[in-house]
PDB file of C-alpha atoms in Angstrom:
ATOM      1  CA  UNK Z   1     221.619 -56.942  67.357  1.00 46.00           C
ATOM      2  CA  UNK Z   2     225.084 -58.451  67.034  1.00 46.00           C
ATOM      3  CA  UNK Z   3     226.151 -61.010  64.498  1.00 50.00           C
ATOM      4  CA  UNK Z   4     229.501 -62.498  63.533  1.00 50.00           C
ATOM      5  CA  UNK Z   5     231.258 -60.309  61.019  1.00 47.00           C
ATOM      6  CA  UNK Z   6     231.209 -61.728  57.538  1.00 48.00           C
ATOM      7  CA  UNK Z   7     234.647 -62.246  56.032  1.00 50.00           C
ATOM      8  CA  UNK Z   8     235.798 -59.535  53.664  1.00 48.00           C
ATOM      9  CA  UNK Z   9     235.517 -60.657  50.070  1.00 50.00           C
ATOM     10  CA  UNK Z  10     237.525 -59.138  47.252  1.00 47.00           C
ATOM     11  CA  UNK Z  11     235.413 -58.633  44.136  1.00 64.00           C
ATOM     12  CA  UNK Z  12     235.693 -56.895  40.811  1.00 80.00           C
ATOM     13  CA  UNK Z  13     233.935 -53.515  40.445  1.00 86.00           C
ATOM     14  CA  UNK Z  14     231.218 -55.209  38.401  1.00 87.00           C
ATOM     15  CA  UNK Z  15     230.582 -57.786  41.130  1.00 89.00           C
ATOM     16  CA  UNK Z  16     230.527 -55.020  43.725  1.00 90.00           C
ATOM     17  CA  UNK Z  17     227.860 -53.138  41.809  1.00 93.00           C
ATOM     18  CA  UNK Z  18     225.887 -56.364  41.398  1.00 93.00           C
ATOM     19  CA  UNK Z  19     226.106 -56.960  45.148  1.00 94.00           C
ATOM     20  CA  UNK Z  20     224.671 -53.525  45.972  1.00 95.00           C
ATOM     21  CA  UNK Z  21     221.901 -54.053  43.436  1.00 95.00           C
ATOM     22  CA  UNK Z  22     221.130 -57.423  45.047  1.00 95.00           C
ATOM     23  CA  UNK Z  23     220.673 -55.667  48.396  1.00 95.00           C
ATOM     24  CA  UNK Z  24     217.665 -53.844  46.928  1.00 95.00           C
ATOM     25  CA  UNK Z  25     215.959 -57.163  45.973  1.00 93.00           C
ATOM     26  CA  UNK Z  26     215.019 -56.225  42.382  1.00 92.00           C
ATOM     27  CA  UNK Z  27     212.438 -59.011  42.006  1.00 87.00           C
ATOM     28  CA  UNK Z  28     210.411 -57.596  44.888  1.00 86.00           C
ATOM     29  CA  UNK Z  29     210.694 -54.106  43.404  1.00 86.00           C
ATOM     30  CA  UNK Z  30     209.312 -55.367  40.083  1.00 86.00           C
ATOM     31  CA  UNK Z  31     206.182 -56.618  41.832  1.00 83.00           C
ATOM     32  CA  UNK Z  32     205.727 -53.304  43.654  1.00 83.00           C
ATOM     33  CA  UNK Z  33     205.919 -51.373  40.395  1.00 86.00           C
ATOM     34  CA  UNK Z  34     203.235 -53.606  38.887  1.00 92.00           C
ATOM     35  CA  UNK Z  35     200.814 -52.067  41.391  1.00 95.00           C
ATOM     36  CA  UNK Z  36     201.998 -48.481  40.867  1.00 96.00           C
ATOM     37  CA  UNK Z  37     201.620 -47.716  37.161  1.00 96.00           C
ATOM     38  CA  UNK Z  38     198.101 -49.132  36.649  1.00 97.00           C
ATOM     39  CA  UNK Z  39     196.797 -46.999  39.506  1.00 98.00           C
ATOM     40  CA  UNK Z  40     198.205 -43.955  37.716  1.00 98.00           C
ATOM     41  CA  UNK Z  41     196.181 -44.870  34.605  1.00 98.00           C
ATOM     42  CA  UNK Z  42     193.038 -45.188  36.732  1.00 98.00           C
ATOM     43  CA  UNK Z  43     193.678 -41.884  38.514  1.00 98.00           C
ATOM     44  CA  UNK Z  44     194.195 -40.166  35.169  1.00 98.00           C
ATOM     45  CA  UNK Z  45     191.239 -41.998  33.579  1.00 96.00           C
ATOM     46  CA  UNK Z  46     193.492 -42.390  30.603  1.00 96.00           C
ATOM     47  CA  UNK Z  47     197.189 -42.298  29.787  1.00 97.00           C
ATOM     48  CA  UNK Z  48     199.163 -40.240  32.304  1.00 97.00           C
ATOM     49  CA  UNK Z  49     202.152 -38.142  31.355  1.00 96.00           C
ATOM     50  CA  UNK Z  50     205.028 -40.420  30.328  1.00 97.00           C
ATOM     51  CA  UNK Z  51     207.433 -38.210  32.262  1.00 97.00           C
ATOM     52  CA  UNK Z  52     205.295 -38.506  35.408  1.00 98.00           C
ATOM     53  CA  UNK Z  53     205.180 -42.289  35.063  1.00 97.00           C
ATOM     54  CA  UNK Z  54     208.952 -42.485  34.661  1.00 97.00           C
ATOM     55  CA  UNK Z  55     209.532 -40.062  37.537  1.00 97.00           C
ATOM     56  CA  UNK Z  56     207.233 -42.070  39.823  1.00 97.00           C
ATOM     57  CA  UNK Z  57     208.920 -45.325  38.860  1.00 96.00           C
ATOM     58  CA  UNK Z  58     212.366 -43.882  39.547  1.00 96.00           C
ATOM     59  CA  UNK Z  59     211.230 -42.674  42.966  1.00 97.00           C
ATOM     60  CA  UNK Z  60     209.568 -45.998  43.684  1.00 96.00           C
ATOM     61  CA  UNK Z  61     212.680 -47.974  42.750  1.00 96.00           C
ATOM     62  CA  UNK Z  62     214.844 -45.813  45.019  1.00 97.00           C
ATOM     63  CA  UNK Z  63     212.356 -46.015  47.885  1.00 97.00           C
ATOM     64  CA  UNK Z  64     211.807 -49.779  47.696  1.00 96.00           C
ATOM     65  CA  UNK Z  65     215.542 -50.292  47.275  1.00 96.00           C
ATOM     66  CA  UNK Z  66     216.183 -48.369  50.483  1.00 97.00           C
ATOM     67  CA  UNK Z  67     213.639 -50.386  52.464  1.00 97.00           C
ATOM     68  CA  UNK Z  68     214.978 -53.697  51.152  1.00 96.00           C
ATOM     69  CA  UNK Z  69     218.556 -52.667  51.889  1.00 97.00           C
ATOM     70  CA  UNK Z  70     217.753 -51.918  55.530  1.00 97.00           C
ATOM     71  CA  UNK Z  71     215.917 -55.241  55.706  1.00 97.00           C
ATOM     72  CA  UNK Z  72     218.996 -57.017  54.338  1.00 96.00           C
ATOM     73  CA  UNK Z  73     221.193 -55.408  56.988  1.00 97.00           C
ATOM     74  CA  UNK Z  74     218.960 -56.298  59.923  1.00 97.00           C
ATOM     75  CA  UNK Z  75     218.164 -59.818  58.741  1.00 96.00           C
ATOM     76  CA  UNK Z  76     221.742 -60.815  57.921  1.00 96.00           C
ATOM     77  CA  UNK Z  77     221.880 -63.166  60.914  1.00 95.00           C
ATOM     78  CA  UNK Z  78     218.811 -65.185  59.954  1.00 96.00           C
ATOM     79  CA  UNK Z  79     219.637 -64.989  56.239  1.00 95.00           C
ATOM     80  CA  UNK Z  80     222.823 -66.842  57.075  1.00 95.00           C
ATOM     81  CA  UNK Z  81     220.777 -69.717  58.530  1.00 94.00           C
ATOM     82  CA  UNK Z  82     218.296 -70.133  55.681  1.00 92.00           C
ATOM     83  CA  UNK Z  83     219.267 -71.995  52.532  1.00 91.00           C
ATOM     84  CA  UNK Z  84     217.391 -69.739  50.104  1.00 88.00           C
ATOM     85  CA  UNK Z  85     218.974 -66.554  51.511  1.00 92.00           C
ATOM     86  CA  UNK Z  86     222.460 -67.784  52.418  1.00 92.00           C
ATOM     87  CA  UNK Z  87     224.046 -66.264  49.304  1.00 92.00           C
ATOM     88  CA  UNK Z  88     222.842 -62.709  49.897  1.00 94.00           C
ATOM     89  CA  UNK Z  89     225.580 -60.013  49.907  1.00 94.00           C
ATOM     90  CA  UNK Z  90     225.333 -59.268  53.636  1.00 94.00           C
ATOM     91  CA  UNK Z  91     225.936 -62.953  54.375  1.00 94.00           C
ATOM     92  CA  UNK Z  92     228.786 -63.519  51.940  1.00 93.00           C
ATOM     93  CA  UNK Z  93     230.599 -60.355  53.003  1.00 92.00           C
ATOM     94  CA  UNK Z  94     230.452 -58.736  49.579  1.00 94.00           C
ATOM     95  CA  UNK Z  95     228.973 -55.658  51.275  1.00 95.00           C
ATOM     96  CA  UNK Z  96     229.822 -54.564  54.818  1.00 95.00           C
ATOM     97  CA  UNK Z  97     227.273 -53.300  57.337  1.00 96.00           C
ATOM     98  CA  UNK Z  98     228.529 -49.673  57.265  1.00 96.00           C
ATOM     99  CA  UNK Z  99     228.496 -49.696  53.467  1.00 96.00           C
ATOM    100  CA  UNK Z 100     224.959 -51.065  53.350  1.00 97.00           C
ATOM    101  CA  UNK Z 101     223.686 -48.561  55.910  1.00 97.00           C
ATOM    102  CA  UNK Z 102     225.188 -45.670  53.971  1.00 98.00           C
ATOM    103  CA  UNK Z 103     223.754 -47.076  50.750  1.00 97.00           C
ATOM    104  CA  UNK Z 104     220.293 -47.421  52.296  1.00 98.00           C
ATOM    105  CA  UNK Z 105     220.494 -43.908  53.720  1.00 98.00           C
ATOM    106  CA  UNK Z 106     221.498 -42.442  50.364  1.00 98.00           C
ATOM    107  CA  UNK Z 107     218.608 -44.228  48.634  1.00 98.00           C
ATOM    108  CA  UNK Z 108     216.186 -42.933  51.279  1.00 98.00           C
ATOM    109  CA  UNK Z 109     217.304 -39.334  50.872  1.00 98.00           C
ATOM    110  CA  UNK Z 110     217.437 -39.620  47.096  1.00 98.00           C
ATOM    111  CA  UNK Z 111     213.920 -41.086  46.833  1.00 98.00           C
ATOM    112  CA  UNK Z 112     212.447 -38.499  49.200  1.00 98.00           C
ATOM    113  CA  UNK Z 113     214.073 -35.530  47.478  1.00 98.00           C
ATOM    114  CA  UNK Z 114     213.216 -36.906  44.044  1.00 98.00           C
ATOM    115  CA  UNK Z 115     209.542 -37.380  44.896  1.00 98.00           C
ATOM    116  CA  UNK Z 116     209.310 -33.984  46.579  1.00 98.00           C
ATOM    117  CA  UNK Z 117     210.957 -32.048  43.743  1.00 98.00           C
ATOM    118  CA  UNK Z 118     209.826 -33.991  40.675  1.00 97.00           C
ATOM    119  CA  UNK Z 119     206.479 -35.544  41.672  1.00 98.00           C
ATOM    120  CA  UNK Z 120     204.845 -33.965  44.742  1.00 98.00           C
ATOM    121  CA  UNK Z 121     205.140 -33.643  48.517  1.00 98.00           C
ATOM    122  CA  UNK Z 122     202.413 -36.179  49.332  1.00 98.00           C
ATOM    123  CA  UNK Z 123     204.111 -38.875  47.270  1.00 98.00           C
ATOM    124  CA  UNK Z 124     207.378 -38.081  49.062  1.00 98.00           C
ATOM    125  CA  UNK Z 125     205.675 -38.438  52.450  1.00 98.00           C
ATOM    126  CA  UNK Z 126     204.057 -41.735  51.478  1.00 98.00           C
ATOM    127  CA  UNK Z 127     207.419 -42.998  50.213  1.00 98.00           C
ATOM    128  CA  UNK Z 128     209.116 -42.256  53.540  1.00 98.00           C
ATOM    129  CA  UNK Z 129     206.229 -43.913  55.382  1.00 98.00           C
ATOM    130  CA  UNK Z 130     206.609 -47.035  53.243  1.00 97.00           C
ATOM    131  CA  UNK Z 131     210.316 -47.265  54.074  1.00 97.00           C
ATOM    132  CA  UNK Z 132     209.657 -46.885  57.805  1.00 97.00           C
ATOM    133  CA  UNK Z 133     206.804 -49.408  57.781  1.00 97.00           C
ATOM    134  CA  UNK Z 134     208.948 -52.041  56.089  1.00 97.00           C
ATOM    135  CA  UNK Z 135     212.356 -51.401  57.633  1.00 97.00           C
ATOM    136  CA  UNK Z 136     211.103 -50.772  61.172  1.00 97.00           C
ATOM    137  CA  UNK Z 137     207.505 -51.963  61.425  1.00 96.00           C
ATOM    138  CA  UNK Z 138     207.908 -55.288  59.652  1.00 97.00           C
ATOM    139  CA  UNK Z 139     211.626 -56.083  59.809  1.00 97.00           C
ATOM    140  CA  UNK Z 140     212.422 -55.008  63.373  1.00 96.00           C
ATOM    141  CA  UNK Z 141     209.142 -55.025  65.288  1.00 96.00           C
ATOM    142  CA  UNK Z 142     207.006 -57.775  63.747  1.00 96.00           C
ATOM    143  CA  UNK Z 143     208.930 -60.368  61.746  1.00 96.00           C
ATOM    144  CA  UNK Z 144     210.587 -62.136  64.683  1.00 95.00           C
ATOM    145  CA  UNK Z 145     207.802 -61.592  67.219  1.00 95.00           C
ATOM    146  CA  UNK Z 146     204.474 -62.735  65.787  1.00 95.00           C
ATOM    147  CA  UNK Z 147     203.022 -65.178  63.290  1.00 95.00           C
ATOM    148  CA  UNK Z 148     200.908 -62.277  62.011  1.00 93.00           C
ATOM    149  CA  UNK Z 149     204.109 -60.524  60.885  1.00 95.00           C
ATOM    150  CA  UNK Z 150     203.346 -60.640  57.169  1.00 95.00           C
ATOM    151  CA  UNK Z 151     199.748 -59.470  57.683  1.00 95.00           C
ATOM    152  CA  UNK Z 152     200.534 -56.148  59.319  1.00 92.00           C
ATOM    153  CA  UNK Z 153     204.052 -55.871  57.970  1.00 91.00           C
ATOM    154  CA  UNK Z 154     202.562 -56.250  54.507  1.00 91.00           C
ATOM    155  CA  UNK Z 155     201.074 -52.754  54.771  1.00 95.00           C
ATOM    156  CA  UNK Z 156     204.362 -51.409  53.427  1.00 94.00           C
ATOM    157  CA  UNK Z 157     203.807 -53.374  50.234  1.00 94.00           C
ATOM    158  CA  UNK Z 158     200.394 -51.738  49.808  1.00 96.00           C
ATOM    159  CA  UNK Z 159     201.815 -48.211  49.710  1.00 96.00           C
ATOM    160  CA  UNK Z 160     202.598 -48.132  45.936  1.00 96.00           C
ATOM    161  CA  UNK Z 161     198.855 -47.982  45.243  1.00 97.00           C
ATOM    162  CA  UNK Z 162     198.626 -44.766  47.247  1.00 98.00           C
ATOM    163  CA  UNK Z 163     201.836 -43.372  45.786  1.00 98.00           C
ATOM    164  CA  UNK Z 164     200.692 -44.019  42.225  1.00 97.00           C
ATOM    165  CA  UNK Z 165     197.366 -42.277  42.835  1.00 98.00           C
ATOM    166  CA  UNK Z 166     198.890 -39.338  44.680  1.00 98.00           C
ATOM    167  CA  UNK Z 167     201.502 -38.851  41.939  1.00 98.00           C
ATOM    168  CA  UNK Z 168     198.688 -38.078  39.470  1.00 98.00           C
ATOM    169  CA  UNK Z 169     196.139 -36.322  41.688  1.00 98.00           C
ATOM    170  CA  UNK Z 170     198.092 -34.975  44.661  1.00 97.00           C
ATOM    171  CA  UNK Z 171     195.515 -36.701  46.898  1.00 97.00           C
ATOM    172  CA  UNK Z 172     194.535 -40.126  48.210  1.00 98.00           C
ATOM    173  CA  UNK Z 173     190.971 -41.087  47.311  1.00 97.00           C
ATOM    174  CA  UNK Z 174     188.674 -44.093  47.714  1.00 98.00           C
ATOM    175  CA  UNK Z 175     189.728 -46.047  44.602  1.00 98.00           C
ATOM    176  CA  UNK Z 176     193.346 -45.955  45.780  1.00 98.00           C
ATOM    177  CA  UNK Z 177     192.291 -47.103  49.252  1.00 98.00           C
ATOM    178  CA  UNK Z 178     190.304 -50.013  47.803  1.00 98.00           C
ATOM    179  CA  UNK Z 179     193.324 -51.141  45.792  1.00 98.00           C
ATOM    180  CA  UNK Z 180     195.449 -50.682  48.923  1.00 98.00           C
ATOM    181  CA  UNK Z 181     193.138 -53.172  50.661  1.00 98.00           C
ATOM    182  CA  UNK Z 182     193.279 -55.587  47.715  1.00 98.00           C
ATOM    183  CA  UNK Z 183     197.052 -55.821  48.165  1.00 97.00           C
ATOM    184  CA  UNK Z 184     196.658 -55.975  51.962  1.00 98.00           C
ATOM    185  CA  UNK Z 185     194.385 -59.043  51.726  1.00 98.00           C
ATOM    186  CA  UNK Z 186     196.464 -60.512  48.861  1.00 98.00           C
ATOM    187  CA  UNK Z 187     199.741 -60.495  50.799  1.00 97.00           C
ATOM    188  CA  UNK Z 188     199.029 -63.355  53.269  1.00 97.00           C
ATOM    189  CA  UNK Z 189     197.774 -65.888  50.675  1.00 98.00           C
ATOM    190  CA  UNK Z 190     200.699 -64.814  48.491  1.00 97.00           C
ATOM    191  CA  UNK Z 191     203.397 -65.184  51.131  1.00 96.00           C
ATOM    192  CA  UNK Z 192     202.158 -67.996  53.374  1.00 97.00           C
ATOM    193  CA  UNK Z 193     202.404 -70.632  50.614  1.00 97.00           C
ATOM    194  CA  UNK Z 194     206.041 -69.571  50.128  1.00 96.00           C
ATOM    195  CA  UNK Z 195     206.529 -69.882  53.887  1.00 96.00           C
ATOM    196  CA  UNK Z 196     205.001 -73.359  53.753  1.00 96.00           C
ATOM    197  CA  UNK Z 197     207.479 -74.396  51.062  1.00 95.00           C
ATOM    198  CA  UNK Z 198     210.408 -73.046  53.096  1.00 95.00           C
ATOM    199  CA  UNK Z 199     209.016 -73.911  56.523  1.00 95.00           C
ATOM    200  CA  UNK Z 200     212.195 -75.653  57.666  1.00 94.00           C
ATOM    201  CA  UNK Z 201     214.281 -72.607  56.756  1.00 94.00           C
ATOM    202  CA  UNK Z 202     212.102 -70.326  58.869  1.00 95.00           C
ATOM    203  CA  UNK Z 203     211.997 -72.835  61.716  1.00 95.00           C
ATOM    204  CA  UNK Z 204     215.806 -73.089  61.703  1.00 95.00           C
ATOM    205  CA  UNK Z 205     216.067 -69.289  61.851  1.00 94.00           C
ATOM    206  CA  UNK Z 206     213.354 -69.173  64.566  1.00 95.00           C
ATOM    207  CA  UNK Z 207     211.174 -66.826  62.527  1.00 96.00           C
ATOM    208  CA  UNK Z 208     207.560 -67.411  63.650  1.00 96.00           C
ATOM    209  CA  UNK Z 209     205.910 -67.449  60.240  1.00 96.00           C
ATOM    210  CA  UNK Z 210     202.387 -68.861  60.460  1.00 96.00           C
ATOM    211  CA  UNK Z 211     203.356 -72.201  58.803  1.00 96.00           C
ATOM    212  CA  UNK Z 212     206.023 -72.632  61.503  1.00 96.00           C
ATOM    213  CA  UNK Z 213     203.600 -71.914  64.339  1.00 96.00           C
ATOM    214  CA  UNK Z 214     200.533 -73.701  62.942  1.00 96.00           C
ATOM    215  CA  UNK Z 215     199.820 -76.837  60.963  1.00 95.00           C
ATOM    216  CA  UNK Z 216     198.989 -76.992  57.236  1.00 97.00           C
ATOM    217  CA  UNK Z 217     195.218 -77.164  57.808  1.00 97.00           C
ATOM    218  CA  UNK Z 218     195.177 -74.045  59.996  1.00 97.00           C
ATOM    219  CA  UNK Z 219     197.333 -72.190  57.472  1.00 97.00           C
ATOM    220  CA  UNK Z 220     195.171 -73.403  54.593  1.00 98.00           C
ATOM    221  CA  UNK Z 221     192.043 -72.077  56.289  1.00 98.00           C
ATOM    222  CA  UNK Z 222     193.657 -68.687  56.732  1.00 98.00           C
ATOM    223  CA  UNK Z 223     194.753 -68.665  53.089  1.00 98.00           C
ATOM    224  CA  UNK Z 224     191.208 -69.465  51.952  1.00 98.00           C
ATOM    225  CA  UNK Z 225     189.672 -66.783  54.199  1.00 98.00           C
ATOM    226  CA  UNK Z 226     192.031 -64.044  53.005  1.00 98.00           C
ATOM    227  CA  UNK Z 227     191.551 -65.127  49.381  1.00 98.00           C
ATOM    228  CA  UNK Z 228     187.769 -64.727  49.570  1.00 98.00           C
ATOM    229  CA  UNK Z 229     188.059 -61.319  51.226  1.00 98.00           C
ATOM    230  CA  UNK Z 230     190.635 -60.227  48.644  1.00 98.00           C
ATOM    231  CA  UNK Z 231     188.373 -61.133  45.738  1.00 98.00           C
ATOM    232  CA  UNK Z 232     185.374 -59.423  47.363  1.00 98.00           C
ATOM    233  CA  UNK Z 233     187.446 -56.294  47.922  1.00 98.00           C
ATOM    234  CA  UNK Z 234     188.634 -56.275  44.316  1.00 98.00           C
ATOM    235  CA  UNK Z 235     184.988 -56.208  43.185  1.00 98.00           C
ATOM    236  CA  UNK Z 236     184.240 -53.247  45.473  1.00 98.00           C
ATOM    237  CA  UNK Z 237     186.348 -51.191  43.053  1.00 98.00           C
ATOM    238  CA  UNK Z 238     183.640 -51.602  40.393  1.00 98.00           C
ATOM    239  CA  UNK Z 239     181.108 -49.238  42.013  1.00 97.00           C
ATOM    240  CA  UNK Z 240     183.693 -47.096  43.808  1.00 97.00           C
ATOM    241  CA  UNK Z 241     185.673 -46.244  40.650  1.00 97.00           C
ATOM    242  CA  UNK Z 242     182.930 -46.821  38.059  1.00 96.00           C
ATOM    243  CA  UNK Z 243     184.871 -49.669  36.499  1.00 97.00           C
ATOM    244  CA  UNK Z 244     183.519 -51.389  33.389  1.00 97.00           C
ATOM    245  CA  UNK Z 245     183.008 -54.955  32.233  1.00 97.00           C
ATOM    246  CA  UNK Z 246     186.661 -55.460  31.338  1.00 97.00           C
ATOM    247  CA  UNK Z 247     187.887 -54.972  34.898  1.00 98.00           C
ATOM    248  CA  UNK Z 248     184.871 -56.632  36.514  1.00 98.00           C
ATOM    249  CA  UNK Z 249     185.181 -59.728  34.351  1.00 98.00           C
ATOM    250  CA  UNK Z 250     188.932 -59.975  34.824  1.00 98.00           C
ATOM    251  CA  UNK Z 251     188.706 -59.559  38.602  1.00 98.00           C
ATOM    252  CA  UNK Z 252     185.949 -62.148  38.811  1.00 98.00           C
ATOM    253  CA  UNK Z 253     187.648 -64.825  36.671  1.00 98.00           C
ATOM    254  CA  UNK Z 254     191.156 -64.284  38.094  1.00 98.00           C
ATOM    255  CA  UNK Z 255     189.700 -64.192  41.601  1.00 98.00           C
ATOM    256  CA  UNK Z 256     187.730 -67.410  41.070  1.00 98.00           C
ATOM    257  CA  UNK Z 257     190.912 -69.188  39.974  1.00 98.00           C
ATOM    258  CA  UNK Z 258     192.744 -67.815  43.025  1.00 98.00           C
ATOM    259  CA  UNK Z 259     190.032 -69.024  45.410  1.00 98.00           C
ATOM    260  CA  UNK Z 260     189.939 -72.424  43.696  1.00 98.00           C
ATOM    261  CA  UNK Z 261     193.698 -72.819  44.119  1.00 98.00           C
ATOM    262  CA  UNK Z 262     193.444 -71.752  47.771  1.00 98.00           C
ATOM    263  CA  UNK Z 263     190.765 -74.403  48.364  1.00 98.00           C
ATOM    264  CA  UNK Z 264     192.943 -76.979  46.589  1.00 98.00           C
ATOM    265  CA  UNK Z 265     195.740 -76.210  49.045  1.00 98.00           C
ATOM    266  CA  UNK Z 266     193.372 -76.527  52.017  1.00 98.00           C
ATOM    267  CA  UNK Z 267     191.933 -79.775  50.632  1.00 98.00           C
ATOM    268  CA  UNK Z 268     195.415 -81.238  50.274  1.00 97.00           C
ATOM    269  CA  UNK Z 269     196.208 -80.273  53.866  1.00 97.00           C
ATOM    270  CA  UNK Z 270     192.990 -81.863  55.116  1.00 97.00           C
ATOM    271  CA  UNK Z 271     193.962 -85.109  53.346  1.00 96.00           C
ATOM    272  CA  UNK Z 272     197.085 -85.166  55.495  1.00 94.00           C
ATOM    273  CA  UNK Z 273     199.575 -84.120  52.854  1.00 93.00           C
ATOM    274  CA  UNK Z 274     202.613 -82.180  54.054  1.00 89.00           C
ATOM    275  CA  UNK Z 275     205.711 -80.506  52.666  1.00 88.00           C
ATOM    276  CA  UNK Z 276     206.224 -80.680  48.881  1.00 91.00           C
ATOM    277  CA  UNK Z 277     203.112 -82.867  48.501  1.00 93.00           C
ATOM    278  CA  UNK Z 278     200.986 -79.815  49.310  1.00 95.00           C
ATOM    279  CA  UNK Z 279     202.405 -78.029  46.261  1.00 96.00           C
ATOM    280  CA  UNK Z 280     202.120 -74.621  47.964  1.00 97.00           C
ATOM    281  CA  UNK Z 281     204.259 -72.927  45.320  1.00 97.00           C
ATOM    282  CA  UNK Z 282     201.431 -73.384  42.816  1.00 97.00           C
ATOM    283  CA  UNK Z 283     199.419 -70.770  44.684  1.00 98.00           C
ATOM    284  CA  UNK Z 284     202.479 -68.588  45.253  1.00 97.00           C
ATOM    285  CA  UNK Z 285     203.245 -68.429  41.541  1.00 97.00           C
ATOM    286  CA  UNK Z 286     199.611 -67.945  40.582  1.00 98.00           C
ATOM    287  CA  UNK Z 287     199.278 -65.116  43.115  1.00 97.00           C
ATOM    288  CA  UNK Z 288     201.879 -63.164  41.126  1.00 96.00           C
ATOM    289  CA  UNK Z 289     199.971 -63.823  37.919  1.00 97.00           C
ATOM    290  CA  UNK Z 290     196.753 -62.765  39.647  1.00 98.00           C
ATOM    291  CA  UNK Z 291     197.997 -59.385  40.834  1.00 97.00           C
ATOM    292  CA  UNK Z 292     199.611 -58.704  37.458  1.00 97.00           C
ATOM    293  CA  UNK Z 293     196.456 -59.511  35.497  1.00 98.00           C
ATOM    294  CA  UNK Z 294     194.063 -57.661  37.806  1.00 98.00           C
ATOM    295  CA  UNK Z 295     196.179 -54.515  37.913  1.00 98.00           C
ATOM    296  CA  UNK Z 296     196.646 -54.664  34.141  1.00 97.00           C
ATOM    297  CA  UNK Z 297     192.853 -54.590  33.951  1.00 98.00           C
ATOM    298  CA  UNK Z 298     192.871 -51.569  36.275  1.00 98.00           C
ATOM    299  CA  UNK Z 299     195.034 -49.753  33.724  1.00 97.00           C
ATOM    300  CA  UNK Z 300     193.227 -50.888  30.570  1.00 97.00           C
ATOM    301  CA  UNK Z 301     189.633 -50.488  31.755  1.00 97.00           C
ATOM    302  CA  UNK Z 302     189.653 -46.657  31.605  1.00 96.00           C
ATOM    303  CA  UNK Z 303     191.070 -46.854  28.083  1.00 96.00           C
ATOM    304  CA  UNK Z 304     188.574 -49.403  26.724  1.00 95.00           C
ATOM    305  CA  UNK Z 305     185.721 -48.638  29.069  1.00 91.00           C
ATOM    306  CA  UNK Z 306     182.649 -50.830  28.621  1.00 92.00           C
ATOM    307  CA  UNK Z 307     180.183 -49.356  31.092  1.00 92.00           C
ATOM    308  CA  UNK Z 308     178.133 -51.648  33.305  1.00 89.00           C
ATOM    309  CA  UNK Z 309     174.518 -50.510  32.967  1.00 78.00           C
TER     310      UNK Z 309
END
């Protein structure tokens, strides 16, 4: 892949540091960590070691930062074409390609060594796999080739559930796999509404996101289907992990609101509304609330367990 070289930009040391931090996409990392810590509470069936939690978070931040940095390098050409990404450091020239590649490589090595020495070998392996899945599987192989890019590419975003569980137990067991699937089915109805809102950006950059390739009704139907499956999967955790009323009730209520919002989006599309009139960002923002609330319940349920008899 060749792209025009971004002009060199002179910045203060503080701005340079901020630019490298921006490469890691901190807001995405925050969401990944929301799915890591609660799983550790569930695996422990109580409060895990504070040191282990901190160590896992440090490794997760380094790992996700590496994956996002490589994504920023590869996508610098299309980021330049899209309004919402045109100010990223690789586009503005605040960070050069060699610098970003070295930075991403250092983060990869650091996260792998950290997990292996401070947490455990399985967590280190899963961390490396997450980086490869996102940087290669999604960014290079899928994103520009198929409208199902976010479905299969989203697997990388599911890995924190496995890493959190393995950090505590040294294994990957059924509860972690169920939560992995919750995030897998959550990703499309989380990301497609965002893609609907920025459809023109993706179309300009020739990225075949589903809302670019299909109309609002077809996208809305997919969003509804994935939402129902996501909620059903979240309830599977109740028997698999012996969850109590607190988690079950939270998953049911939060899931019902999610499905209702997904149907609202589909209904608006069926009425012929397009663009901003669809209000797709309502579901996008609620999807973040949903995953936060449900995973908070995953953490709290073992602490205040009200058994379902």
